[in-house]
Coordinates of C-alpha atoms and ligand atoms in Angstrom, one line a residue:
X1 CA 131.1 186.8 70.9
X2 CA 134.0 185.1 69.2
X3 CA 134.8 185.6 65.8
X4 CA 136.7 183.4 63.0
X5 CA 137.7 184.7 59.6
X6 CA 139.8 183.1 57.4
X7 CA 142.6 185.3 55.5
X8 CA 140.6 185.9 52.2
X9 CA 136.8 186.2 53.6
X10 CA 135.7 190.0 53.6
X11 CA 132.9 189.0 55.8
X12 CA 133.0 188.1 60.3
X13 CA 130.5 185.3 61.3
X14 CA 130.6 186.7 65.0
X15 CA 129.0 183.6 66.8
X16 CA 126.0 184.0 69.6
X17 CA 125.9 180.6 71.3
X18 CA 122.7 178.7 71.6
X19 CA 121.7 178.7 75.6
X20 CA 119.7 175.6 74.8
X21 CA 121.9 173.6 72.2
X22 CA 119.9 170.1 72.2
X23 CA 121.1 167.5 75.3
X24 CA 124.3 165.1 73.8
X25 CA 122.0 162.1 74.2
X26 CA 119.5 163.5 72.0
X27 CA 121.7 164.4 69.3
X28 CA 123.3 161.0 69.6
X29 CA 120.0 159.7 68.9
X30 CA 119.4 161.8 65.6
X31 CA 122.7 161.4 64.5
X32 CA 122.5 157.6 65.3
X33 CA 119.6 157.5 62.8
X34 CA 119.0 160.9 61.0
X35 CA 116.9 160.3 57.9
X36 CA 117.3 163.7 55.2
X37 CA 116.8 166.9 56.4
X38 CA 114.2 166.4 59.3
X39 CA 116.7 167.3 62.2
X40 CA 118.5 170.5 61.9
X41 CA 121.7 171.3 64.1
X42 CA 121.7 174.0 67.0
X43 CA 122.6 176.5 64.7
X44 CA 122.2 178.8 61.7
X45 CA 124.5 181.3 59.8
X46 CA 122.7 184.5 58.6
X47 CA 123.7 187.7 56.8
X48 CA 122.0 190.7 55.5
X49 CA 122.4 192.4 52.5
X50 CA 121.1 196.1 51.4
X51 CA 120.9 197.9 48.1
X52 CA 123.7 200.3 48.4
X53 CA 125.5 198.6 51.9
X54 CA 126.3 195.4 50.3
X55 CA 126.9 192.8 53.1
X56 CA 126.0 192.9 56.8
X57 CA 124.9 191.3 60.0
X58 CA 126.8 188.1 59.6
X59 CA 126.2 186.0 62.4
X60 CA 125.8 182.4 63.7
X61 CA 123.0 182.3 66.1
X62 CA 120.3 179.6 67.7
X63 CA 118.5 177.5 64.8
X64 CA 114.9 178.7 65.3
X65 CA 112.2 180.4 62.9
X66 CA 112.6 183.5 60.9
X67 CA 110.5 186.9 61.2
X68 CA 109.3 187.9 57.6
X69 CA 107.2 190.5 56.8
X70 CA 103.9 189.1 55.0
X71 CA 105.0 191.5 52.0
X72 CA 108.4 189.5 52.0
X73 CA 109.2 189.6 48.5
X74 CA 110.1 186.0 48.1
X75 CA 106.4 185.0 49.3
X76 CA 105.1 186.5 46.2
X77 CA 107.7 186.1 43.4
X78 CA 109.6 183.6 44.5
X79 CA 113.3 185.5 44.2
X80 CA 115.0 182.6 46.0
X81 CA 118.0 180.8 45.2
X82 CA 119.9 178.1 47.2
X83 CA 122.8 174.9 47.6
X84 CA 123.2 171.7 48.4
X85 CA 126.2 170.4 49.8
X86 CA 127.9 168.1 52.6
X87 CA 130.4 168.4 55.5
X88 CA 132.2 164.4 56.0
X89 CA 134.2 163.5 59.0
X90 CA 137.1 161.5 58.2
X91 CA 139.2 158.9 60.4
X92 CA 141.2 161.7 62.1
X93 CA 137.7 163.5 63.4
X94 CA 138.6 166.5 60.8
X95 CA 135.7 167.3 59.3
X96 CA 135.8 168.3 55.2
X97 CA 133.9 169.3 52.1
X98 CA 134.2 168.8 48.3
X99 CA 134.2 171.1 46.0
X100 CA 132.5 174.1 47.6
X101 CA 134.3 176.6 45.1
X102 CA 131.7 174.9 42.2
X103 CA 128.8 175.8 45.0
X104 CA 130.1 179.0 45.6
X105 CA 130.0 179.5 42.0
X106 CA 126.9 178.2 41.4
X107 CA 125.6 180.3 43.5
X108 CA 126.8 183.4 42.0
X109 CA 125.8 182.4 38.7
X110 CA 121.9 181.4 40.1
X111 CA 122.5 185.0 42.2
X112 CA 122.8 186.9 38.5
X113 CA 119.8 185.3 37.1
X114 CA 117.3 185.8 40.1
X115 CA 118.5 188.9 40.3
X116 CA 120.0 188.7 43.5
X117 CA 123.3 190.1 45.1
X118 CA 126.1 188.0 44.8
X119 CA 128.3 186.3 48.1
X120 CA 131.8 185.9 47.3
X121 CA 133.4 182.4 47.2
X122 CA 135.7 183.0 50.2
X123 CA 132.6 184.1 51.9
X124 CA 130.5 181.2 51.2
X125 CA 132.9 179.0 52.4
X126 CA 133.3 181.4 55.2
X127 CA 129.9 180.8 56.3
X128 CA 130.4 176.9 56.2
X129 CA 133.5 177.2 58.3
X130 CA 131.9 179.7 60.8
X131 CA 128.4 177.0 61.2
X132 CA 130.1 173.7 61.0
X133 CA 132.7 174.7 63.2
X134 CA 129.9 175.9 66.1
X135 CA 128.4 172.6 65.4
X136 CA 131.3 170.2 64.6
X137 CA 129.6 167.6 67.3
X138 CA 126.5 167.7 64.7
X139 CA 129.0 165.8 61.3
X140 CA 128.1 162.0 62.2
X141 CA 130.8 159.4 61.6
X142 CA 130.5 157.6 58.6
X143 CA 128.9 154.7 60.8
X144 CA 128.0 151.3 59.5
X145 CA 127.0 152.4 55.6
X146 CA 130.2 154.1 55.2
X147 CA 128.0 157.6 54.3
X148 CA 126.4 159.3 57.4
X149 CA 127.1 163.0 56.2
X150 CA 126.3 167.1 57.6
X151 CA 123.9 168.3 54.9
X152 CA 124.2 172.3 54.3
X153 CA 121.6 174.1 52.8
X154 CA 123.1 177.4 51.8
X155 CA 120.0 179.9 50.5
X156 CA 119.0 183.7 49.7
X157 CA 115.9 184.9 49.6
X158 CA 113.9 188.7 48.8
X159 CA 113.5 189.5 52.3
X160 CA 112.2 193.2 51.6
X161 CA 108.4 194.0 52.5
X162 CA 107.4 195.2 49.3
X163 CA 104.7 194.4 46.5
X164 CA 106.3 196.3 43.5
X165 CA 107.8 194.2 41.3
X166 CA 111.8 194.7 41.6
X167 CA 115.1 193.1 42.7
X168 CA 114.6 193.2 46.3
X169 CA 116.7 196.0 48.0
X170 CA 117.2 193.6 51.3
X171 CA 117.8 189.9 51.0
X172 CA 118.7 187.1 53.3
X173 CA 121.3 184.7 53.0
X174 CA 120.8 181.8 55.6
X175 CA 122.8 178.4 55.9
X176 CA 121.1 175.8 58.0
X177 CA 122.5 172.3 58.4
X178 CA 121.0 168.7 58.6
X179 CA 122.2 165.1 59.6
X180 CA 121.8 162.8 56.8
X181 CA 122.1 159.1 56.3
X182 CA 122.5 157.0 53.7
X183 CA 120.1 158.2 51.4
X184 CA 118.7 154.6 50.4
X185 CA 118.0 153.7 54.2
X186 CA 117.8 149.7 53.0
X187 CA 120.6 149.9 50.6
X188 CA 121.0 151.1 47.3
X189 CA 118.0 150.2 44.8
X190 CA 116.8 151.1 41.7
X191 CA 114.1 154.1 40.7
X192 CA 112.4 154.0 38.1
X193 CA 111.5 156.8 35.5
X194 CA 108.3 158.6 34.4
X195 CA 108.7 160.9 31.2
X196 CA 106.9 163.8 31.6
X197 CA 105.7 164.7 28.4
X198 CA 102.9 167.3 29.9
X199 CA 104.9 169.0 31.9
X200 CA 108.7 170.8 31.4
X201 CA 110.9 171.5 34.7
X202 CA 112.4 174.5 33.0
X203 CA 112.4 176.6 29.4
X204 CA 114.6 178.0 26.8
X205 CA 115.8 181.2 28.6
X206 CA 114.5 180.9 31.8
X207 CA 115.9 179.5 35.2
X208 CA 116.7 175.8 34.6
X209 CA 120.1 176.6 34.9
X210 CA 119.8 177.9 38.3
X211 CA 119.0 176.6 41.4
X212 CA 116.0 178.3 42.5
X213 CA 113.0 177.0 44.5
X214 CA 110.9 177.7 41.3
X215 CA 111.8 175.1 39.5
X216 CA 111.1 172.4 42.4
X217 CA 108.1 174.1 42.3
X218 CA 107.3 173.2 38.8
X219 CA 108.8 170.0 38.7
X220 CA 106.1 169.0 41.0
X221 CA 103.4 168.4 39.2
X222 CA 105.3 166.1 36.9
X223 CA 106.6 164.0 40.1
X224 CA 103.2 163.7 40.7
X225 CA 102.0 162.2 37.9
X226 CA 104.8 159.9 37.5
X227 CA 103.8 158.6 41.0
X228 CA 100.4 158.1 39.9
X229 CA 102.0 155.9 37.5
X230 CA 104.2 153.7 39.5
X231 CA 107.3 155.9 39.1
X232 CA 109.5 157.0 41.5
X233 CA 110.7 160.0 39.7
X234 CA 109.5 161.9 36.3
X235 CA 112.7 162.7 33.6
X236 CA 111.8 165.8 32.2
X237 CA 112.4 166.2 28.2
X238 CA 113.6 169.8 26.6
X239 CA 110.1 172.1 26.4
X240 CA 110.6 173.3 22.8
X241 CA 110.8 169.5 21.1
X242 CA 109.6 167.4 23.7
X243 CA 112.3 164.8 22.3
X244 CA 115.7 165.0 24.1
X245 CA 116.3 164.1 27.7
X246 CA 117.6 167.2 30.5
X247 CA 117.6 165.6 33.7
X248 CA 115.1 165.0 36.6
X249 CA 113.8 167.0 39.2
X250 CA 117.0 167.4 41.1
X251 CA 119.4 164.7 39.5
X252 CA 121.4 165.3 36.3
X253 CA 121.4 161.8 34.1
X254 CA 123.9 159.3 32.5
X255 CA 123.4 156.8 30.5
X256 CA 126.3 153.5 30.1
X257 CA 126.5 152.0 27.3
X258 CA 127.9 148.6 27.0
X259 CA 130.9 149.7 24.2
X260 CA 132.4 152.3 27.2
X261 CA 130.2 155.6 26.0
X262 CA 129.6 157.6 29.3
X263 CA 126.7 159.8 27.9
X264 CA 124.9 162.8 29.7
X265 CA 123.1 165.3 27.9
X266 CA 125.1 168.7 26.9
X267 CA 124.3 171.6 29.5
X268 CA 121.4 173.8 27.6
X269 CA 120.8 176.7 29.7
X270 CA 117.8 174.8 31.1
X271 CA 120.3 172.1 32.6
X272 CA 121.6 172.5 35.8
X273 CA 124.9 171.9 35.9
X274 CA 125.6 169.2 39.1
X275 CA 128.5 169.0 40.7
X276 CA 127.9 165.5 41.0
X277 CA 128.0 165.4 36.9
X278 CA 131.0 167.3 36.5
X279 CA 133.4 165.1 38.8
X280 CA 131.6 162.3 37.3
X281 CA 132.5 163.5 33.6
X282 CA 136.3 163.8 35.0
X283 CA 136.5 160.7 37.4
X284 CA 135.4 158.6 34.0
X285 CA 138.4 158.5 31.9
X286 CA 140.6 156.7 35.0
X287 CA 137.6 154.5 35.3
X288 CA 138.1 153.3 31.7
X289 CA 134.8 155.0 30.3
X290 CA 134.4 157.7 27.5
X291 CA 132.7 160.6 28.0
X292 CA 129.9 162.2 26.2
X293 CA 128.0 165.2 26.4
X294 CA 125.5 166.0 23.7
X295 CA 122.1 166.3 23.3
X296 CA 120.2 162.9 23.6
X297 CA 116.7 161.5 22.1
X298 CA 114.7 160.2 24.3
X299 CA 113.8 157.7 21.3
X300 CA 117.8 156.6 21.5
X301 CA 117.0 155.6 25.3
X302 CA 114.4 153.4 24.2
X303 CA 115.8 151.9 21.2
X304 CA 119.6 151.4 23.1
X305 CA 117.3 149.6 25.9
X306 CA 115.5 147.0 23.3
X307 CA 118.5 146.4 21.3
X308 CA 120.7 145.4 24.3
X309 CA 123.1 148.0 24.0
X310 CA 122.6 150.0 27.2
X311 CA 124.2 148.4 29.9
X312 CA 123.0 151.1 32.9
X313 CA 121.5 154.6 33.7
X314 CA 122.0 156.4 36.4
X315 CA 121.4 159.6 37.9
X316 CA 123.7 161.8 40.6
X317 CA 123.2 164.1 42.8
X318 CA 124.7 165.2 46.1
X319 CA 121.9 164.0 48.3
X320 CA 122.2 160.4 46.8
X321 CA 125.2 160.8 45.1
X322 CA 124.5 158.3 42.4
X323 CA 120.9 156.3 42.0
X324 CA 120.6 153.5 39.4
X325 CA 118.0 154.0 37.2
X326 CA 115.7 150.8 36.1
X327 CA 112.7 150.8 34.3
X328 CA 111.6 154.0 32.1
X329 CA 107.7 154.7 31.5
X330 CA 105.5 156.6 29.3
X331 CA 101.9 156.9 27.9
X332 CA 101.8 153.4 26.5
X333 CA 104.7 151.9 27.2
X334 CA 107.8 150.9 28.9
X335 CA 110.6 150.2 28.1
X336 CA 113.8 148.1 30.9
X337 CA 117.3 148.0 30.0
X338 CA 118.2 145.2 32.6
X339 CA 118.3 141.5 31.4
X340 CA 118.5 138.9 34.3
X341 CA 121.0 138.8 37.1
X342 CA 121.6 142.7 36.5
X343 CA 124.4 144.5 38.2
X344 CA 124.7 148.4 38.5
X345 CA 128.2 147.6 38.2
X346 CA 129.4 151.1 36.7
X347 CA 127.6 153.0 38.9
X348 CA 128.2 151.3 42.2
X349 CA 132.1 151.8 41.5
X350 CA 131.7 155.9 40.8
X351 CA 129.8 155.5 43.8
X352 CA 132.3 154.1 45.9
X353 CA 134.7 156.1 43.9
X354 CA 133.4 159.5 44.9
X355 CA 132.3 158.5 48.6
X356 CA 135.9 156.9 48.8
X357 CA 137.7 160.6 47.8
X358 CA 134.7 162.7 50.3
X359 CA 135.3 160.5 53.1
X360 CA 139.5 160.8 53.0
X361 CA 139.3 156.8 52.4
X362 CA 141.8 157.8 48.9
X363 CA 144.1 159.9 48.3
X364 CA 142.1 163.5 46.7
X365 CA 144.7 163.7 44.1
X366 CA 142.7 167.0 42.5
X367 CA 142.3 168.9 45.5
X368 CA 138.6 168.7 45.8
X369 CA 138.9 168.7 49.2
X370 CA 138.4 171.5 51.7
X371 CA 139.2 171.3 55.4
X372 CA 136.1 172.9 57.8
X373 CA 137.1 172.1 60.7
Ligands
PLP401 C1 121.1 170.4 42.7 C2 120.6 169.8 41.4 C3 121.3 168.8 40.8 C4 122.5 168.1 41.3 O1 123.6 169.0 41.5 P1 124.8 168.5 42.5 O2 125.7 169.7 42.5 O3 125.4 167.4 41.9 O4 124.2 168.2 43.8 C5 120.8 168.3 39.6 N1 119.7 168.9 39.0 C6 119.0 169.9 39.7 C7 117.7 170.4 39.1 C8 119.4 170.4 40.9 O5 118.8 171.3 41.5

């Protein structure tokens, strides 16, 4: 066993090497072409938590299948939480990630609202440290697209056997980790919208705000039908009105508009709030564009779009960082935005912008930064 704790984490990730990490040529292979989150890295970083104990067990051990008891709360009522984030290597071979205090945050906040214990920030990134660092030869370079990455998927989950209907008294946290390429394997392209007028991702006081399996869960039915229609993703309107945009399944929006206005909707409570958005909302100012958040009509999409006002839309995430948006479709209509000889000029240059900062390519003049390894 050898141990690594930084000064401020309260919790040891003692590390039990794999005996059977996968063959160098093999992971050359994946990492030569990885795909998202198919392939998962030799390890995992677990820890236990018990009502009354607080924290224990922390450990990075073999990547493998979990033992749950049938009864496993989260089977049944689906008290799960989780993250999304990336490890980069940079020029040098360090390997970094951005912003994992907003995670670590996040997490806490989605922890409070699913009722689950909470991991303190230094130990969050603790856990990255501990995984990434056991599995350093896993973070691809860059390669030819300029954004080969390490996904991390950071989650809890109700691992107590028991039916009565509770916080769980033992929960998991896990952290698994996953080569990923460019996300748009033939080069950035445009989706295209469905409005989901049926169906609502999330509610006025419920968990929209967190990130919780649940509300992939019910955004699914709304992906679906936008697929049935053409679309490659459904935007999902506020439940009470039906009239305002919140965001899509797991991508906050933005519209441009041709004036400068930099316009996402205003976090509701059914909103997550991305990290994605947030440095977007902060990179836009040095990127001459002004900032909006407030609640948006779905009706002002449309009407911007015929008038010739909107110059692009585009959504962000961590996984694809930003996606341009084309077309938007409805019940009986559609509406496009882009006249001929289009450019997602705007959103290419955040793009590059963000990728340029995560990758050490410019100077991270905020500190959004963190070393791993
Ligand atoms: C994770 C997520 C996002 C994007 O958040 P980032 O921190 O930017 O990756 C947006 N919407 C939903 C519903 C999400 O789960």
């Amino acid at each position: 066993m050898t141990t690594t704790l930084s000064p401020t984490a309260s919790l040891s990730f003692g590390v039990e090497l794999n005996p059977q990490p996968l063959p160098p040529a093999e992971r050359g292979a994946i990492l030569a072409n990885p795909g998202f989150g198919k392939r998962f890295t030799d390890h995992m970083a677990l820890a236990t938590w018990r009502h009354g104990e607080g924290w224990s067990d922390a450990r990075v051990t073999s990547y493998g299948p979990l033992q749950l008891d049938p009864a496993s709360a989260v089977l049944h009522y689906a008290q799960e939480i989780f993250e999304g984030l990336k490890a980069y290597r940079h020029a040098d071979g360090s390997v970094w990630t951005f912003r994992p205090e907003a995670n670590a945050e996040r997490f806490q906040r989605s922890a409070r609202r699913l009722a689950l214990p909470e991991l303190a920030t230094p130990d969050f990134v603790e856990s990255l440290r501990a995984l990434v660092g056991v599995d350093k030869a896993w973070v691809p370079e860059p390669g030819e697209t300029g954004e080969k990455s390490l996904y991390l998927r950071p989650f809890m989950f109700a691992s107590e056997g028991f039916l009565g209907v509770r916080p769980a008294q033992e929960v998991t946290y896990c952290l698994i980790a996953s080569p990923a390429g460019a996300y748009f394997a033939g080069g950035v392209k445009p989706v295209s919208l469905w409005i989901s007028t049926d169906y609502a991702r999330a509610g006025s006081g419920g968990t929209g705000a967190a990130k919780c399996g649940g509300n992939y869960a019910s955004s699914l039915a709304g992906q679906l039908e936008g697929a049935e229609h053409g679309c490659d993703q459904a935007v999902f309107l506020d439940s009470s009105t039906h009239t305002t945009i919140e965001e899509l399944g797991g991508m906050n929006l933005f519209l441009v508009y041709k004036d400068g206005r930099l316009v996402t909707p205003e976090l509701t409570g059914s909103i997550l709030e991305g990290v994605t958005r947030s440095s977007v909302l902060q990179l836009a100012s040095e990127l001459g564009l002004r900032p909006e958040e407030r609640r948006i009509p779905i009706q002002e999409w449309k009407d911007a779009a015929a008038a010739g006002e909107l110059a692009e839309v585009f959504a962000c995430g961590t996984a694809a960082v930003i996606t341009p948006v084309g077309e938007l479709k409805w019940e009986g209509g559609s509406v496009d935005h882009r006249g001929p000889g289009h450019v997602d000029e705007v959103a290419m240059r955040i793009r590059s912008t963000l990728l340029d900062i995560q990758y050490g390519r410019t100077e991270d003049t905020r500190g959004w930064l963190t070393r791993l390894v």
